[in-house]
Amino acid sequence: MPIYTLNLIQYITLIALSVSAGYILHGIVRAIKKGDFFD
């Protein structure tokens, strides 16, 4: 059971990292398209 819990925690952490990385990349791409990135 502890192994399953550990895998579940790692899975949730991986999802959280993927989501936050996706938001960051999306924000950078939007800034570049608007021209605000290279101020």
PDB file of C-alpha atoms in Angstrom, residues 17-30:
ATOM      1  CA  LEU A  17       4.447  20.220 -12.968  1.00  0.00           C
ATOM      2  CA  SER A  18       3.127  19.551 -16.477  1.00  0.00           C
ATOM      3  CA  VAL A  19       0.190  21.928 -15.985  1.00  0.00           C
ATOM      4  CA  SER A  20       2.336  24.735 -14.557  1.00  0.00           C
ATOM      5  CA  ALA A  21       4.944  24.274 -17.307  1.00  0.00           C
ATOM      6  CA  GLY A  22       2.155  24.416 -19.898  1.00  0.00           C
ATOM      7  CA  TYR A  23       0.811  27.669 -18.429  1.00  0.00           C
ATOM      8  CA  ILE A  24       4.310  29.199 -18.403  1.00  0.00           C
ATOM      9  CA  LEU A  25       5.014  28.193 -22.002  1.00  0.00           C
ATOM     10  CA  HIS A  26       1.592  29.470 -23.091  1.00  0.00           C
ATOM     11  CA  GLY A  27       2.257  32.819 -21.408  1.00  0.00           C
ATOM     12  CA  ILE A  28       5.679  33.130 -23.059  1.00  0.00           C
ATOM     13  CA  VAL A  29       4.259  32.301 -26.491  1.00  0.00           C
ATOM     14  CA  ARG A  30       1.465  34.846 -26.042  1.00  0.00           C
TER      15      ARG A  30
END
